[in-house]
Structures are given as C-alpha cells and as structure tokens.
Short mmCIF file of C-alpha atoms in Angstrom, two decimals:
data_model
loop_
_atom_site.label_atom_id
_atom_site.label_comp_id
_atom_site.label_asym_id
_atom_site.label_seq_id
_atom_site.Cartn_x
_atom_site.Cartn_y
_atom_site.Cartn_z
CA UNK H 29 0.00 0.00 0.00
CA UNK H 30 1.27 3.49 -0.85
CA UNK H 31 2.53 5.66 1.96
CA UNK H 32 -0.08 8.17 3.05
CA UNK H 33 2.16 11.07 2.04
CA UNK H 34 2.18 9.72 -1.52
CA UNK H 35 -1.61 9.43 -1.61
CA UNK H 36 -2.31 12.83 -3.11
CA UNK H 37 -2.77 14.42 -6.52
CA UNK H 38 0.08 16.39 -8.02
CA UNK H 39 0.16 20.16 -7.73
CA UNK H 40 -0.83 20.69 -11.36
CA UNK H 41 -4.06 18.73 -10.93
CA UNK H 42 -4.92 20.72 -7.81
CA UNK H 43 -4.22 24.02 -9.57
CA UNK H 44 -6.59 23.09 -12.39
CA UNK H 45 -9.33 22.23 -9.89
CA UNK H 46 -8.84 25.52 -8.04
CA UNK H 47 -8.92 27.56 -11.26
CA UNK H 48 -12.20 25.89 -12.21
CA UNK H 49 -13.67 26.85 -8.84
CA UNK H 50 -12.21 30.35 -9.03
CA UNK H 51 -14.05 30.91 -12.31
CA UNK H 52 -17.34 30.34 -10.48
CA UNK H 53 -16.35 32.47 -7.51
CA UNK H 54 -14.82 35.57 -9.13
CA UNK H 55 -16.03 35.75 -12.74
CA UNK H 56 -19.55 37.05 -13.36
CA UNK H 57 -22.14 34.76 -14.93
CA UNK H 58 -22.81 33.19 -17.28
CA UNK H 59 -20.15 30.73 -16.23
CA UNK H 60 -18.54 28.74 -19.01
CA UNK H 61 -18.07 25.80 -16.68
CA UNK H 62 -19.49 25.26 -13.20
CA UNK H 63 -17.24 23.12 -10.99
CA UNK H 64 -16.60 23.61 -7.29
CA UNK H 65 -16.51 19.90 -6.51
CA UNK H 66 -12.82 19.78 -7.37
CA UNK H 67 -12.31 22.44 -4.71
CA UNK H 68 -14.18 20.24 -2.21
CA UNK H 69 -11.93 17.31 -3.09
CA UNK H 70 -8.72 19.31 -2.79
CA UNK H 71 -9.81 20.96 0.47
CA UNK H 72 -7.06 23.61 0.44
CA UNK H 73 -6.45 25.85 3.42
CA UNK H 74 -8.59 28.94 3.85
CA UNK H 75 -6.04 31.20 2.20
CA UNK H 76 -5.93 29.39 -1.13
CA UNK H 77 -7.29 32.37 -3.05
CA UNK H 78 -4.31 34.43 -1.88
CA UNK H 79 -1.86 32.10 -3.64
CA UNK H 80 0.11 33.92 -6.39
CA UNK H 81 -1.12 31.42 -8.98
CA UNK H 82 -4.74 32.22 -8.03
CA UNK H 83 -4.52 35.98 -8.56
CA UNK H 84 -7.79 36.70 -10.42
CA UNK H 85 -6.19 39.36 -12.60
CA UNK H 86 -2.82 37.92 -13.62
CA UNK H 87 -4.06 34.37 -14.14
CA UNK H 88 -7.38 35.12 -15.84
CA UNK H 89 -6.20 33.90 -19.25
CA UNK H 90 -5.05 30.56 -17.85
CA UNK H 91 -8.28 30.20 -15.86
CA UNK H 92 -10.37 30.89 -18.94
CA UNK H 93 -8.36 28.43 -21.02
CA UNK H 94 -8.88 25.70 -18.43
CA UNK H 95 -12.65 26.16 -18.27
CA UNK H 96 -13.02 26.47 -22.04
CA UNK H 97 -11.28 23.17 -22.70
CA UNK H 98 -13.32 21.51 -19.93
CA UNK H 99 -16.56 22.80 -21.44
CA UNK H 100 -15.55 21.66 -24.92
CA UNK H 101 -14.73 18.16 -23.66
CA UNK H 102 -18.06 17.74 -21.87
CA UNK H 103 -20.00 19.09 -24.85
CA UNK H 104 -18.15 16.57 -27.00
CA UNK H 105 -18.88 13.66 -24.64
CA UNK H 106 -22.60 14.50 -24.54
CA UNK H 107 -22.65 14.62 -28.33
CA UNK H 108 -20.76 11.32 -28.74
CA UNK H 109 -23.16 9.50 -26.40
CA UNK H 110 -25.91 10.26 -28.90
CA UNK H 111 -23.75 8.57 -31.55
CA UNK H 112 -23.28 5.29 -29.73
CA UNK H 113 -20.30 5.84 -27.43
CA UNK H 114 -20.70 3.74 -24.26
CA UNK H 115 -17.27 4.07 -22.61
CA UNK H 116 -15.32 7.14 -21.51
CA UNK H 117 -11.61 6.95 -20.67
CA UNK H 118 -9.85 9.89 -18.98
CA UNK H 119 -6.05 9.68 -19.16
CA UNK H 120 -4.39 11.57 -16.32
CA UNK H 121 -7.76 12.20 -14.68
CA UNK H 122 -6.48 14.03 -11.60
CA UNK H 123 -9.38 15.83 -9.92
CA UNK H 124 -11.81 15.41 -12.81
CA UNK H 125 -15.37 15.66 -11.50
CA UNK H 126 -17.50 14.73 -14.51
CA UNK H 127 -18.90 11.66 -12.73
CA UNK H 128 -19.97 13.72 -9.70
CA UNK H 129 -21.32 16.80 -11.53
CA UNK H 130 -23.05 15.09 -14.44
CA UNK H 131 -24.30 11.75 -13.11
CA UNK H 132 -27.33 11.82 -15.41
CA UNK H 133 -24.93 11.64 -18.38
CA UNK H 134 -22.12 9.65 -16.77
CA UNK H 135 -24.46 6.85 -15.71
CA UNK H 136 -25.13 6.16 -19.40
CA UNK H 137 -21.43 5.30 -19.76
CA UNK H 138 -18.77 3.22 -18.12
CA UNK H 139 -16.23 5.83 -17.01
CA UNK H 140 -12.56 4.89 -16.53
CA UNK H 141 -10.29 7.41 -14.80
CA UNK H 142 -6.58 6.58 -15.17
CA UNK H 143 -3.94 8.10 -12.92
CA UNK H 144 -1.10 7.27 -10.54
CA UNK H 145 -1.88 4.83 -7.71
CA UNK H 146 -1.41 7.44 -4.98
CA UNK H 147 -3.79 9.85 -6.67
CA UNK H 148 -6.41 7.14 -7.12
CA UNK H 149 -6.19 5.97 -3.51
CA UNK H 150 -6.55 9.56 -2.32
CA UNK H 151 -9.44 10.31 -4.65
CA UNK H 152 -11.33 7.16 -3.72
CA UNK H 153 -11.04 8.10 -0.06
CA UNK H 154 -12.13 11.72 -0.64
CA UNK H 155 -15.15 10.73 -2.76
CA UNK H 156 -16.33 8.42 0.00
CA UNK H 157 -15.68 11.03 2.73
CA UNK H 158 -17.70 13.63 0.81
CA UNK H 159 -20.60 11.25 0.28
CA UNK H 160 -20.27 10.80 -3.48
CA UNK H 161 -19.12 7.21 -3.27
CA UNK H 162 -17.92 5.13 -6.22
CA UNK H 163 -20.82 3.98 -8.41
CA UNK H 164 -20.40 0.76 -10.34
CA UNK H 165 -20.08 2.61 -13.65
CA UNK H 166 -17.05 4.59 -12.38
CA UNK H 167 -13.69 2.81 -12.39
CA UNK H 168 -10.63 4.45 -10.83
CA UNK H 169 -7.75 2.75 -12.63
CA UNK H 170 -4.35 3.02 -10.88
CA UNK H 171 -1.30 2.86 -13.16
CA UNK H 172 2.25 3.34 -11.92
CA UNK H 173 3.62 5.16 -14.96
CA UNK H 174 6.92 5.90 -13.21
CA UNK H 175 7.53 2.17 -12.82
CA UNK H 176 6.61 1.46 -16.44
CA UNK H 177 3.02 0.43 -15.73
CA UNK H 178 0.96 -0.70 -18.74
CA UNK H 179 -2.15 1.52 -18.75
CA UNK H 180 -3.78 -0.49 -21.53
CA UNK H 181 -3.47 -3.72 -19.54
CA UNK H 182 -4.80 -2.11 -16.36
CA UNK H 183 -7.67 -0.61 -18.34
CA UNK H 184 -8.64 -4.05 -19.62
CA UNK H 185 -8.37 -5.49 -16.11
CA UNK H 186 -10.89 -2.86 -14.98
CA UNK H 187 -13.56 -4.05 -17.39
CA UNK H 188 -12.81 -1.96 -20.47
CA UNK H 189 -14.04 -3.46 -23.75
CA UNK H 190 -11.95 -2.32 -26.77
CA UNK H 191 -14.68 -3.61 -29.07
CA UNK H 192 -17.18 -0.94 -27.96
CA UNK H 193 -17.19 2.68 -29.21
CA UNK H 194 -15.26 4.81 -26.75
CA UNK H 195 -14.42 8.43 -26.05
CA UNK H 196 -10.87 9.01 -24.78
CA UNK H 197 -9.70 12.33 -23.36
CA UNK H 198 -6.20 13.50 -22.48
CA UNK H 199 -5.88 17.11 -21.35
CA UNK H 200 -2.77 18.81 -20.02
CA UNK H 201 -0.62 15.71 -20.45
CA UNK H 202 1.27 15.67 -23.77
CA UNK H 203 3.64 18.49 -22.82
CA UNK H 204 5.12 16.25 -20.11
CA UNK H 205 5.65 13.23 -22.39
CA UNK H 206 8.16 12.50 -25.12
CA UNK H 207 6.84 12.68 -28.65
CA UNK H 208 7.59 8.98 -29.02
CA UNK H 209 5.33 8.17 -26.05
CA UNK H 210 2.50 10.28 -27.43
CA UNK H 211 2.86 8.67 -30.87
CA UNK H 212 2.67 5.22 -29.25
CA UNK H 213 -0.46 6.23 -27.36
CA UNK H 214 -2.06 7.46 -30.58
CA UNK H 215 -1.27 4.16 -32.33
CA UNK H 216 -2.86 2.24 -29.48
CA UNK H 217 -6.01 4.37 -29.50
CA UNK H 218 -6.37 4.28 -33.28
CA UNK H 219 -7.18 0.57 -32.91
CA UNK H 220 -10.30 1.29 -30.88
CA UNK H 221 -13.69 0.25 -32.23
CA UNK H 222 -15.12 2.22 -35.15
CA UNK H 223 -17.05 5.24 -33.89
CA UNK H 224 -14.52 6.01 -31.14
CA UNK H 225 -13.24 9.54 -30.53
CA UNK H 226 -10.08 11.00 -29.01
CA UNK H 227 -9.70 14.56 -27.71
CA UNK H 228 -6.13 15.48 -26.76
CA UNK H 229 -4.63 18.84 -25.86
CA UNK H 230 -1.14 19.90 -26.93
CA UNK H 231 1.05 22.92 -26.32
CA UNK H 232 2.11 25.12 -29.20
CA UNK H 233 5.72 26.19 -29.85
CA UNK H 234 6.52 29.66 -28.55
CA UNK H 235 6.52 31.23 -32.01
CA UNK H 236 2.85 30.28 -32.52
CA UNK H 237 1.64 31.86 -29.28
CA UNK H 238 0.14 35.34 -29.26
CA UNK H 239 2.71 37.98 -28.37
CA UNK H 240 0.69 39.12 -25.36
CA UNK H 241 0.65 35.60 -23.89
CA UNK H 242 4.31 34.64 -24.34
CA UNK H 243 5.71 36.19 -21.14
CA UNK H 244 3.17 34.40 -18.93
CA UNK H 245 3.81 31.05 -20.61
CA UNK H 246 7.57 31.46 -20.44
CA UNK H 247 7.28 32.20 -16.71
CA UNK H 248 5.53 28.86 -16.14
CA UNK H 249 8.31 26.77 -17.70
CA UNK H 250 10.85 27.15 -14.84
CA UNK H 251 8.04 26.59 -12.32
CA UNK H 252 7.12 23.31 -14.02
CA UNK H 253 10.77 22.27 -14.12
CA UNK H 254 11.23 23.08 -10.43
CA UNK H 255 8.15 20.97 -9.62
CA UNK H 256 9.71 17.99 -11.37
CA UNK H 257 7.31 18.13 -14.33
CA UNK H 258 9.19 20.01 -17.07
CA UNK H 259 7.55 20.81 -20.40
CA UNK H 260 9.36 18.65 -22.94
CA UNK H 261 7.10 18.44 -25.99
CA UNK H 262 5.51 21.12 -28.15
CA UNK H 263 3.62 20.59 -31.40
CA UNK H 264 2.47 22.62 -34.36
CA UNK H 265 -1.11 21.78 -35.35
CA UNK H 266 0.18 20.24 -38.58
CA UNK H 267 2.58 18.00 -36.65
CA UNK H 268 -0.14 16.76 -34.29
CA UNK H 269 -2.54 16.08 -37.17
CA UNK H 270 0.18 14.12 -38.97
CA UNK H 271 0.86 12.04 -35.85
CA UNK H 272 -2.82 11.13 -35.58
CA UNK H 273 -3.15 10.24 -39.25
CA UNK H 274 0.08 8.23 -39.26
CA UNK H 275 -1.19 6.37 -36.19
CA UNK H 276 -4.20 5.22 -38.20
CA UNK H 277 -7.05 7.54 -37.21
CA UNK H 278 -9.66 7.81 -39.95
CA UNK H 279 -10.27 11.49 -39.31
CA UNK H 280 -8.29 14.15 -37.44
CA UNK H 281 -9.20 17.77 -36.79
CA UNK H 282 -7.44 20.70 -35.15
CA UNK H 283 -9.48 22.81 -32.71
CA UNK H 284 -7.67 26.02 -31.84
CA UNK H 285 -7.82 27.85 -28.56
CA UNK H 286 -9.07 30.85 -30.54
CA UNK H 287 -12.02 28.78 -31.78
CA UNK H 288 -12.92 27.90 -28.19
CA UNK H 289 -12.64 31.56 -27.22
CA UNK H 290 -15.05 32.50 -29.99
CA UNK H 291 -17.43 29.71 -29.05
CA UNK H 292 -17.63 30.30 -25.30
CA UNK H 293 -16.49 33.88 -24.62
CA UNK H 294 -17.66 35.97 -27.58
CA UNK H 295 -20.59 37.64 -25.81
CA UNK H 296 -18.86 38.35 -22.51
CA UNK H 297 -18.61 41.97 -21.41
CA UNK H 298 -15.99 41.45 -18.67
CA UNK H 299 -13.07 40.93 -21.06
CA UNK H 300 -12.42 37.37 -19.89
CA UNK H 301 -10.68 35.45 -22.69
CA UNK H 302 -8.52 32.31 -22.75
CA UNK H 303 -4.80 32.74 -23.23
CA UNK H 304 -3.30 31.13 -26.32
CA UNK H 305 -0.78 28.30 -26.20
CA UNK H 306 -2.85 25.12 -25.95
CA UNK H 307 -4.89 23.63 -28.77
CA UNK H 308 -6.83 20.40 -29.24
CA UNK H 309 -6.66 17.37 -31.50
CA UNK H 310 -9.99 15.64 -32.10
CA UNK H 311 -9.61 12.34 -33.94
CA UNK H 312 -11.98 9.48 -34.73
CA UNK H 313 -11.66 5.87 -35.78
#
C-alpha cells in the first residue's frame, strides 16, 4: 500500500481544480463551466485564493483556457453518447469531477479514470468522505507510470471493452511526455472500435503563441521544471494532425484555442478570454 504522504494528486491537478472553482467564484455569470466539486476534493487551506497562482487578474487567461477546454470536452462527450459511445476513458484524470457533476450523463457510460496509484487511492477516499461514493459505472484505474506500468493492460483489467465505441480524453498531459510516447499512445487508441473519438490537448511552440501571452507562458516553464514536471514536448497543429493520421485515425481535426474563445467567450462583457498556447486534436476511428 502506498505511503499516506504519496496518496495525493500532483500540484498541477490541484491548480486546475482551483482555477475551475475560481471561475465560479470571481467571474460574473454566465459561467462557461461550473465546478466547485474539485475544490471540495482538494480541500485547500482557507487562504488558497491568496496564492500567487490564483490571482484573479494575472491568471485570468489561464483560468479561462482551463474552463473552455473543460466545457468543450463535456460538450463533445454529450454529443458522442448520442452517436453510440458507451465508454469514456480519462487519461491523467487528476481531480476530474464529470462523474460527480453530471451523473445523469455519466451513468449512461462506463467511465474509466486513469492516474497514478497514490492519486487514485486519495481520490477514492475523498469521494467516499464527501458522500459521493464510487458507483459501479465509475472505475478508478491506478497505473504506476513511473515504474513502467501498462495503462492499456490495467484498463482491460478494470472491465474496459476495446470492441465498444469509446471516447478518450487526455488534457494537459502531452507536454510532459516524449513525442515517441504520445505517438505510441495514438497508435494504441487508433485501434479502438469504429465510432470512437479521441480529444487530446497539446502545447504550441513559442513562435505560434500570441505575443501578449508569451511572457506568462515562459514564466511557467521554470516553475514546471522546479516541480519535477518540465515541459518537454511542443507541437504545431500540422505536426499533431500528422501524428494522428500516421497512427491510423480515420479522421483528425485541429481545434484552436481561438475557436474555443469565440465559441464560449464571444458575448462576454468582462473581457475574460482564454490565453493562447494550448490547442486540441480531435480524432476518430
């Protein structure tokens, strides 16, 4: 059994959960994404909103980017259910709260959340403590990536059926992996049943980021390195599309951060807009 001190999500996953909650607490409605359950799970100390990375003004672009990608993913999942998808796999799930916030949709699926063993032990305990429990259709799949764990094998051991149409999501992960690892993941997922869909975020090279956003992104790189999770992989949209097609996906599309901004923030009067730097690949089998 993991030591209790190792039974916790990483700092990046917690930051994402807090930004999602901060959007509800400091940005005026309509909210792009409504999630304070991640905040309940994380249970930070009372001064969490005074953290430098929670400053409502200086981090607004990051906060908006996080909620826009979350909204896009959940809109996509709802749409894919109507087209026969019956399984939902979340790679690097962290403090994802889809199963708790949207049980009326999630219960129509079998949801598999994949993450490190310590994170999964911690999350299981917190869900039970908060009264959410672990319904039968939710599977928390522990995979020790650092020890070379085989996520595909553990997924199968948890009841996953590769013969059924599936939605797979990976957000905020590819920048920490080698390009070879991401290419191998794409090849594996391209073999899923026809009608399956993948949504995967990727970070753009510096030269493709809006001038106004470059200083903030550059400032995060040493912080990520100091935390032991350096950014090692960046992709142009053309490169990511080529990886997906070479892996065997029947269709691959690029969804830009600007497109999400136009979709979810166009009518806002408070100036809230996502920062540039992270785009999405949406591919289907």
